[in-house]
Amino acid sequence: MIDYKILNFPTFPISKQLFVASGQAIDGGMTAGGVRMLSPEPGGRSMLELQPSLQVNEWDYPLSSWLMSKVNGDIFRVRLAPTPQVAGSRVAASQFKNGIPWDSDQPWSNQRNWDGDATASFVTPALEGSNTVVIETKAIKSILRNGHVIGHGDVTYMIDDIQYNGSLATITVNPPFRKKINPNDIALVRPFFLGSIANGDEMRISYDAENNGNIQLGVIRLNEVIL
Amino acid sequence: MSEFYETLEEYLGEQDDVTDIRAVVRRCWFYDFAEQPVRLWQGQGKLFTTDGNEWLGTIDANGTDYHKTPAMQDGRDGSSPSYRMSMPIIDLPNEPAFKLYEELKADQWRVSGRRVICYLAIFNQGEALRPQTPLSFFKEMTMFSPQFSEKVDVNAAGTLVKKYEVSVTAKDNNYGRSNVPRGTYADTIQKERARQLGVPLDRGAEFLGLLANRTYQIP
């Protein structure tokens, strides 16, 4: 077993973040009518696009410079920033205005609830390579919809389809599960993504030494890495 | 008809317009190297089939297929073309490509005379990487010799990189049909065959030497 080094992606401000699990497709040819046929790649890799904001303090914390050297397959663990894809960033803000209570709907003794990111849990097991599982959403209420992301371990999955039965939700995800899921595993609502930078060349163009340490990095595209 | 072709038929259905047909079919390759079989499939990530096997995908995240395979002919015309399958050695962390390359060279005895079988897998919608339709047999070939090649190349960034590639040559089962059955028959060869079978001594062909330069009438 190879021991891979996993780097934590720097938590600098970003202006855009998009997780896509479209996977890839293979060209299937061109028909007489001019239609391009695509044959979708089963279990294709997912992708994360990040647009960093203007980095204002490169003089003191040259993170952009460091990042630009980590483009040869170095593996990053990225904590997804709260965007609309992450359920519980704004949906939860209206539902859990004052944080999340205990299981019994009771707050702490000082009348405060739990603060921070909510999690759900997996109910049924799912084998590596399959794509359907049941999760218990009692703790986060039924805020998950298709289009939201869900995490298991270091992998992010896009919810393709979701059906509620009480607080139990049967979800179909894309890409298929990369690791086996055991009952009671934690389903992260704000997941982690494991990827390596795919567009190192484009990123490097923007390092401008003249503008006072303000660096505007271009879009960073990370391809999913499966360990 | 096998379940594979039934599923394919379902996808084709009544459609007569190619744009309406969308069946996802991929090739799976089983390299039966002595003691260390390898299963590869033309896709990304691990594929799990109903027979309980795991297949390793050879396409990377950018859509490059590292496993180079030739187009297959069906052997009904009796010809036996050579097929060459190849794969570059990828640099892994803590494992230099050169080391792996040398190790593979040392292991090349595993190749000769072993089979390569190509299967077809069909994916239904929503099956992800666990297709429920059993694989369909497509072609069986026999591997002959491995080839190893190394060269220095310039990559996109202008750096010199050493590239290693391993390939095998295989022929389909039409190979050798014109050979005389059983070939040469002699005492030494018979003993060697017996030894390979685990029989300590087979004296059944010892008389053959006495037959040299004699004429016999078959009664």
mmCIF file of N, CA, C and O in Angstrom, chain B residues 32-100:
data_model
loop_
_atom_site.group_PDB
_atom_site.id
_atom_site.type_symbol
_atom_site.label_atom_id
_atom_site.label_comp_id
_atom_site.label_asym_id
_atom_site.label_seq_id
_atom_site.Cartn_x
_atom_site.Cartn_y
_atom_site.Cartn_z
ATOM 1 N N ASP B 32 -4.626 -13.440 -18.071
ATOM 2 C CA ASP B 32 -4.428 -14.578 -17.177
ATOM 3 C C ASP B 32 -2.936 -14.864 -16.997
ATOM 4 O O ASP B 32 -2.460 -15.942 -17.321
ATOM 5 N N PHE B 33 -2.188 -13.880 -16.489
ATOM 6 C CA PHE B 33 -0.763 -14.102 -16.230
ATOM 7 C C PHE B 33 -0.614 -15.201 -15.191
ATOM 8 O O PHE B 33 -1.412 -15.272 -14.257
ATOM 9 N N ALA B 34 0.430 -16.039 -15.370
ATOM 10 C CA ALA B 34 0.598 -17.166 -14.466
ATOM 11 C C ALA B 34 0.610 -16.680 -13.023
ATOM 12 O O ALA B 34 1.397 -15.813 -12.654
ATOM 13 N N GLU B 35 -0.248 -17.214 -12.211
ATOM 14 C CA GLU B 35 -0.382 -16.961 -10.774
ATOM 15 C C GLU B 35 -0.831 -15.543 -10.433
ATOM 16 O O GLU B 35 -1.227 -15.273 -9.305
ATOM 17 N N GLN B 36 -0.707 -14.606 -11.373
ATOM 18 C CA GLN B 36 -1.112 -13.240 -11.039
ATOM 19 C C GLN B 36 -2.000 -12.657 -12.128
ATOM 20 O O GLN B 36 -1.575 -11.808 -12.895
ATOM 21 N N PRO B 37 -3.239 -13.116 -12.219
ATOM 22 C CA PRO B 37 -4.133 -12.588 -13.246
ATOM 23 C C PRO B 37 -4.447 -11.106 -12.999
ATOM 24 O O PRO B 37 -4.426 -10.642 -11.859
ATOM 25 N N VAL B 38 -4.699 -10.389 -14.069
ATOM 26 C CA VAL B 38 -5.011 -8.970 -13.980
ATOM 27 C C VAL B 38 -6.320 -8.728 -14.709
ATOM 28 O O VAL B 38 -6.534 -9.259 -15.796
ATOM 29 N N ARG B 39 -7.178 -7.951 -14.085
ATOM 30 C CA ARG B 39 -8.442 -7.615 -14.730
ATOM 31 C C ARG B 39 -8.505 -6.117 -14.965
ATOM 32 O O ARG B 39 -8.357 -5.331 -14.035
ATOM 33 N N LEU B 40 -8.716 -5.736 -16.212
ATOM 34 C CA LEU B 40 -8.789 -4.322 -16.566
ATOM 35 C C LEU B 40 -10.103 -4.065 -17.271
ATOM 36 O O LEU B 40 -10.665 -4.959 -17.891
ATOM 37 N N TRP B 41 -10.593 -2.852 -17.164
ATOM 38 C CA TRP B 41 -11.764 -2.497 -17.977
ATOM 39 C C TRP B 41 -11.577 -1.102 -18.537
ATOM 40 O O TRP B 41 -10.828 -0.290 -18.005
ATOM 41 N N GLN B 42 -12.281 -0.883 -19.627
ATOM 42 C CA GLN B 42 -12.132 0.344 -20.381
ATOM 43 C C GLN B 42 -13.019 1.407 -19.750
ATOM 44 O O GLN B 42 -14.064 1.744 -20.283
ATOM 45 N N GLY B 43 -12.612 1.910 -18.586
ATOM 46 C CA GLY B 43 -13.430 2.901 -17.921
ATOM 47 C C GLY B 43 -12.685 3.502 -16.753
ATOM 48 O O GLY B 43 -11.477 3.336 -16.631
ATOM 49 N N GLN B 44 -13.414 4.210 -15.905
ATOM 50 C CA GLN B 44 -12.781 4.893 -14.785
ATOM 51 C C GLN B 44 -13.138 4.227 -13.472
ATOM 52 O O GLN B 44 -14.294 3.948 -13.218
ATOM 53 N N GLY B 45 -12.159 4.021 -12.651
ATOM 54 C CA GLY B 45 -12.406 3.470 -11.329
ATOM 55 C C GLY B 45 -12.600 1.971 -11.367
ATOM 56 O O GLY B 45 -12.337 1.316 -12.364
ATOM 57 N N LYS B 46 -13.042 1.427 -10.245
ATOM 58 C CA LYS B 46 -13.188 -0.016 -10.136
ATOM 59 C C LYS B 46 -14.575 -0.452 -10.575
ATOM 60 O O LYS B 46 -15.568 0.150 -10.203
ATOM 61 N N LEU B 47 -14.593 -1.545 -11.334
ATOM 62 C CA LEU B 47 -15.865 -2.110 -11.779
ATOM 63 C C LEU B 47 -16.078 -3.423 -11.031
ATOM 64 O O LEU B 47 -15.160 -4.210 -10.874
ATOM 65 N N PHE B 48 -17.303 -3.634 -10.557
ATOM 66 C CA PHE B 48 -17.610 -4.861 -9.828
ATOM 67 C C PHE B 48 -18.630 -5.644 -10.627
ATOM 68 O O PHE B 48 -19.704 -5.122 -10.932
ATOM 69 N N THR B 49 -18.306 -6.878 -10.976
ATOM 70 C CA THR B 49 -19.240 -7.646 -11.785
ATOM 71 C C THR B 49 -19.925 -8.701 -10.940
ATOM 72 O O THR B 49 -19.487 -9.012 -9.831
ATOM 73 N N THR B 50 -20.978 -9.278 -11.514
ATOM 74 C CA THR B 50 -21.812 -10.213 -10.752
ATOM 75 C C THR B 50 -21.067 -11.474 -10.359
ATOM 76 O O THR B 50 -21.454 -12.167 -9.436
ATOM 77 N N ASP B 51 -19.967 -11.800 -11.082
ATOM 78 C CA ASP B 51 -19.210 -12.993 -10.710
ATOM 79 C C ASP B 51 -18.245 -12.719 -9.560
ATOM 80 O O ASP B 51 -17.404 -13.547 -9.239
ATOM 81 N N GLY B 52 -18.346 -11.524 -8.974
ATOM 82 C CA GLY B 52 -17.551 -11.228 -7.796
ATOM 83 C C GLY B 52 -16.157 -10.717 -8.096
ATOM 84 O O GLY B 52 -15.328 -10.632 -7.196
ATOM 85 N N ASN B 53 -15.886 -10.385 -9.344
ATOM 86 C CA ASN B 53 -14.553 -9.894 -9.675
ATOM 87 C C ASN B 53 -14.497 -8.372 -9.678
ATOM 88 O O ASN B 53 -15.495 -7.694 -9.860
ATOM 89 N N GLU B 54 -13.284 -7.890 -9.460
ATOM 90 C CA GLU B 54 -13.030 -6.457 -9.482
ATOM 91 C C GLU B 54 -12.190 -6.143 -10.693
ATOM 92 O O GLU B 54 -11.191 -6.804 -10.943
ATOM 93 N N TRP B 55 -12.565 -5.135 -11.445
ATOM 94 C CA TRP B 55 -11.819 -4.770 -12.644
ATOM 95 C C TRP B 55 -11.286 -3.360 -12.458
ATOM 96 O O TRP B 55 -11.989 -2.494 -11.963
ATOM 97 N N LEU B 56 -10.044 -3.146 -12.863
ATOM 98 C CA LEU B 56 -9.440 -1.831 -12.681
ATOM 99 C C LEU B 56 -9.607 -1.005 -13.946
ATOM 100 O O LEU B 56 -9.304 -1.468 -15.043
ATOM 101 N N GLY B 57 -10.080 0.213 -13.772
ATOM 102 C CA GLY B 57 -10.289 1.098 -14.919
ATOM 103 C C GLY B 57 -8.972 1.655 -15.427
ATOM 104 O O GLY B 57 -8.063 1.926 -14.649
ATOM 105 N N THR B 58 -8.858 1.807 -16.733
ATOM 106 C CA THR B 58 -7.597 2.286 -17.294
ATOM 107 C C THR B 58 -7.713 3.703 -17.857
ATOM 108 O O THR B 58 -6.786 4.187 -18.475
ATOM 109 N N ILE B 59 -8.869 4.336 -17.663
ATOM 110 C CA ILE B 59 -9.039 5.703 -18.167
ATOM 111 C C ILE B 59 -8.873 6.674 -17.001
ATOM 112 O O ILE B 59 -9.443 6.454 -15.935
ATOM 113 N N ASP B 60 -8.065 7.711 -17.215
ATOM 114 C CA ASP B 60 -7.855 8.652 -16.111
ATOM 115 C C ASP B 60 -8.915 9.756 -16.138
ATOM 116 O O ASP B 60 -9.811 9.762 -16.980
ATOM 117 N N ALA B 61 -8.785 10.693 -15.198
ATOM 118 C CA ALA B 61 -9.809 11.723 -15.040
ATOM 119 C C ALA B 61 -9.922 12.616 -16.268
ATOM 120 O O ALA B 61 -10.946 13.254 -16.493
ATOM 121 N N ASN B 62 -8.874 12.684 -17.082
ATOM 122 C CA ASN B 62 -8.947 13.530 -18.276
ATOM 123 C C ASN B 62 -9.443 12.771 -19.496
ATOM 124 O O ASN B 62 -9.475 13.309 -20.591
ATOM 125 N N GLY B 63 -9.783 11.505 -19.311
ATOM 126 C CA GLY B 63 -10.325 10.729 -20.420
ATOM 127 C C GLY B 63 -9.283 10.028 -21.262
ATOM 128 O O GLY B 63 -9.600 9.541 -22.337
ATOM 129 N N THR B 64 -8.031 9.979 -20.795
ATOM 130 C CA THR B 64 -7.006 9.271 -21.555
ATOM 131 C C THR B 64 -7.027 7.794 -21.181
ATOM 132 O O THR B 64 -6.963 7.461 -20.012
ATOM 133 N N ASP B 65 -7.106 6.945 -22.185
ATOM 134 C CA ASP B 65 -7.069 5.511 -21.917
ATOM 135 C C ASP B 65 -5.622 5.040 -22.039
ATOM 136 O O ASP B 65 -5.032 5.101 -23.108
ATOM 137 N N TYR B 66 -5.052 4.589 -20.931
ATOM 138 C CA TYR B 66 -3.649 4.186 -20.937
ATOM 139 C C TYR B 66 -3.447 2.802 -21.528
ATOM 140 O O TYR B 66 -2.363 2.449 -21.933
ATOM 141 N N HIS B 67 -4.507 2.039 -21.511
ATOM 142 C CA HIS B 67 -4.421 0.663 -21.989
ATOM 143 C C HIS B 67 -4.705 0.685 -23.489
ATOM 144 O O HIS B 67 -5.833 0.893 -23.904
ATOM 145 N N LYS B 68 -3.654 0.512 -24.285
ATOM 146 C CA LYS B 68 -3.829 0.597 -25.738
ATOM 147 C C LYS B 68 -4.147 -0.795 -26.285
ATOM 148 O O LYS B 68 -3.362 -1.727 -26.130
ATOM 149 N N THR B 69 -5.321 -0.893 -26.894
ATOM 150 C CA THR B 69 -5.729 -2.189 -27.423
ATOM 151 C C THR B 69 -6.069 -2.044 -28.891
ATOM 152 O O THR B 69 -6.564 -1.003 -29.314
ATOM 153 N N PRO B 70 -5.805 -3.060 -29.676
ATOM 154 C CA PRO B 70 -6.108 -2.973 -31.104
ATOM 155 C C PRO B 70 -7.575 -3.291 -31.379
ATOM 156 O O PRO B 70 -8.281 -3.783 -30.504
ATOM 157 N N ALA B 71 -7.994 -3.008 -32.592
ATOM 158 C CA ALA B 71 -9.338 -3.403 -33.001
ATOM 159 C C ALA B 71 -9.328 -4.912 -33.234
ATOM 160 O O ALA B 71 -8.352 -5.466 -33.711
ATOM 161 N N MET B 72 -10.422 -5.554 -32.861
ATOM 162 C CA MET B 72 -10.466 -7.018 -32.944
ATOM 163 C C MET B 72 -11.120 -7.448 -34.252
ATOM 164 O O MET B 72 -12.092 -6.850 -34.688
ATOM 165 N N GLN B 73 -10.577 -8.522 -34.824
ATOM 166 C CA GLN B 73 -11.268 -9.155 -35.944
ATOM 167 C C GLN B 73 -11.937 -10.400 -35.413
ATOM 168 O O GLN B 73 -11.439 -10.989 -34.473
ATOM 169 N N ASP B 74 -13.034 -10.793 -36.016
ATOM 170 C CA ASP B 74 -13.516 -12.098 -35.592
ATOM 171 C C ASP B 74 -12.795 -13.133 -36.442
ATOM 172 O O ASP B 74 -12.382 -12.879 -37.556
ATOM 173 N N GLY B 75 -12.554 -14.307 -35.877
ATOM 174 C CA GLY B 75 -11.624 -15.231 -36.517
ATOM 175 C C GLY B 75 -12.268 -16.158 -37.523
ATOM 176 O O GLY B 75 -11.685 -17.171 -37.878
ATOM 177 N N ARG B 76 -13.465 -15.811 -38.011
ATOM 178 C CA ARG B 76 -14.168 -16.789 -38.832
ATOM 179 C C ARG B 76 -13.533 -17.008 -40.192
ATOM 180 O O ARG B 76 -13.803 -18.007 -40.839
ATOM 181 N N ASP B 77 -12.684 -16.067 -40.629
ATOM 182 C CA ASP B 77 -12.035 -16.281 -41.918
ATOM 183 C C ASP B 77 -10.824 -17.199 -41.779
ATOM 184 O O ASP B 77 -10.145 -17.484 -42.754
ATOM 185 N N GLY B 78 -10.538 -17.634 -40.550
ATOM 186 C CA GLY B 78 -9.444 -18.572 -40.363
ATOM 187 C C GLY B 78 -8.093 -17.913 -40.224
ATOM 188 O O GLY B 78 -7.101 -18.579 -39.953
ATOM 189 N N SER B 79 -8.013 -16.604 -40.374
ATOM 190 C CA SER B 79 -6.723 -15.936 -40.239
ATOM 191 C C SER B 79 -6.392 -15.762 -38.758
ATOM 192 O O SER B 79 -7.265 -15.830 -37.904
ATOM 193 N N SER B 80 -5.113 -15.550 -38.501
ATOM 194 C CA SER B 80 -4.704 -15.407 -37.110
ATOM 195 C C SER B 80 -3.826 -14.176 -36.967
ATOM 196 O O SER B 80 -2.606 -14.273 -36.894
ATOM 197 N N PRO B 81 -4.439 -13.003 -36.942
ATOM 198 C CA PRO B 81 -3.629 -11.785 -36.858
ATOM 199 C C PRO B 81 -2.996 -11.608 -35.480
ATOM 200 O O PRO B 81 -3.458 -12.207 -34.502
ATOM 201 N N SER B 82 -1.933 -10.825 -35.428
ATOM 202 C CA SER B 82 -1.293 -10.529 -34.143
ATOM 203 C C SER B 82 -1.946 -9.296 -33.545
ATOM 204 O O SER B 82 -2.227 -8.341 -34.241
ATOM 205 N N TYR B 83 -2.159 -9.340 -32.261
ATOM 206 C CA TYR B 83 -2.680 -8.182 -31.550
ATOM 207 C C TYR B 83 -1.636 -7.732 -30.554
ATOM 208 O O TYR B 83 -0.968 -8.560 -29.942
ATOM 209 N N ARG B 84 -1.521 -6.428 -30.376
ATOM 210 C CA ARG B 84 -0.531 -5.923 -29.441
ATOM 211 C C ARG B 84 -1.231 -5.007 -28.448
ATOM 212 O O ARG B 84 -1.836 -4.018 -28.829
ATOM 213 N N MET B 85 -1.169 -5.371 -27.194
ATOM 214 C CA MET B 85 -1.770 -4.559 -26.145
ATOM 215 C C MET B 85 -0.638 -3.927 -25.345
ATOM 216 O O MET B 85 0.331 -4.594 -25.004
ATOM 217 N N SER B 86 -0.763 -2.646 -25.040
ATOM 218 C CA SER B 86 0.341 -2.016 -24.325
ATOM 219 C C SER B 86 -0.167 -1.075 -23.244
ATOM 220 O O SER B 86 -1.324 -0.659 -23.238
ATOM 221 N N MET B 87 0.734 -0.769 -22.340
ATOM 222 C CA MET B 87 0.408 0.114 -21.233
ATOM 223 C C MET B 87 1.684 0.785 -20.744
ATOM 224 O O MET B 87 2.683 0.106 -20.548
ATOM 225 N N PRO B 88 1.641 2.103 -20.558
ATOM 226 C CA PRO B 88 2.836 2.762 -20.014
ATOM 227 C C PRO B 88 2.924 2.534 -18.511
ATOM 228 O O PRO B 88 1.907 2.268 -17.862
ATOM 229 N N ILE B 89 4.117 2.621 -17.984
ATOM 230 C CA ILE B 89 4.269 2.498 -16.532
ATOM 231 C C ILE B 89 4.181 3.888 -15.932
ATOM 232 O O ILE B 89 4.881 4.801 -16.346
ATOM 233 N N ILE B 90 3.290 4.025 -14.978
ATOM 234 C CA ILE B 90 3.055 5.343 -14.395
ATOM 235 C C ILE B 90 3.929 5.501 -13.160
ATOM 236 O O ILE B 90 4.158 4.546 -12.416
ATOM 237 N N ASP B 91 4.402 6.705 -12.971
ATOM 238 C CA ASP B 91 5.196 7.024 -11.797
ATOM 239 C C ASP B 91 4.286 7.101 -10.579
ATOM 240 O O ASP B 91 3.345 7.874 -10.561
ATOM 241 N N LEU B 92 4.543 6.286 -9.599
ATOM 242 C CA LEU B 92 3.738 6.335 -8.391
ATOM 243 C C LEU B 92 4.601 6.895 -7.279
ATOM 244 O O LEU B 92 5.818 6.738 -7.297
ATOM 245 N N PRO B 93 3.971 7.548 -6.278
ATOM 246 C CA PRO B 93 4.769 8.014 -5.156
ATOM 247 C C PRO B 93 5.439 6.826 -4.475
ATOM 248 O O PRO B 93 4.835 5.760 -4.360
ATOM 249 N N ASN B 94 6.637 6.998 -4.060
ATOM 250 C CA ASN B 94 7.431 5.968 -3.360
ATOM 251 C C ASN B 94 7.752 4.764 -4.234
ATOM 252 O O ASN B 94 8.246 3.758 -3.760
ATOM 253 N N GLU B 95 7.405 4.808 -5.505
ATOM 254 C CA GLU B 95 7.665 3.656 -6.348
ATOM 255 C C GLU B 95 8.110 4.133 -7.724
ATOM 256 O O GLU B 95 7.284 4.453 -8.564
ATOM 257 N N PRO B 96 9.432 4.246 -7.919
ATOM 258 C CA PRO B 96 9.896 4.762 -9.199
ATOM 259 C C PRO B 96 9.494 3.850 -10.349
ATOM 260 O O PRO B 96 9.468 2.616 -10.199
ATOM 261 N N ALA B 97 9.178 4.457 -11.476
ATOM 262 C CA ALA B 97 8.736 3.685 -12.636
ATOM 263 C C ALA B 97 9.807 2.690 -13.065
ATOM 264 O O ALA B 97 9.500 1.571 -13.473
ATOM 265 N N PHE B 98 11.071 3.092 -12.926
ATOM 266 C CA PHE B 98 12.152 2.226 -13.378
ATOM 267 C C PHE B 98 12.179 0.904 -12.599
ATOM 268 O O PHE B 98 12.382 -0.155 -13.158
ATOM 269 N N LYS B 99 11.926 1.016 -11.283
ATOM 270 C CA LYS B 99 11.949 -0.167 -10.438
ATOM 271 C C LYS B 99 10.850 -1.143 -10.868
ATOM 272 O O LYS B 99 11.078 -2.346 -11.048
ATOM 273 N N LEU B 100 9.663 -0.595 -11.067
ATOM 274 C CA LEU B 100 8.533 -1.414 -11.485
ATOM 275 C C LEU B 100 8.819 -2.061 -12.839
ATOM 276 O O LEU B 100 8.515 -3.232 -13.071
#
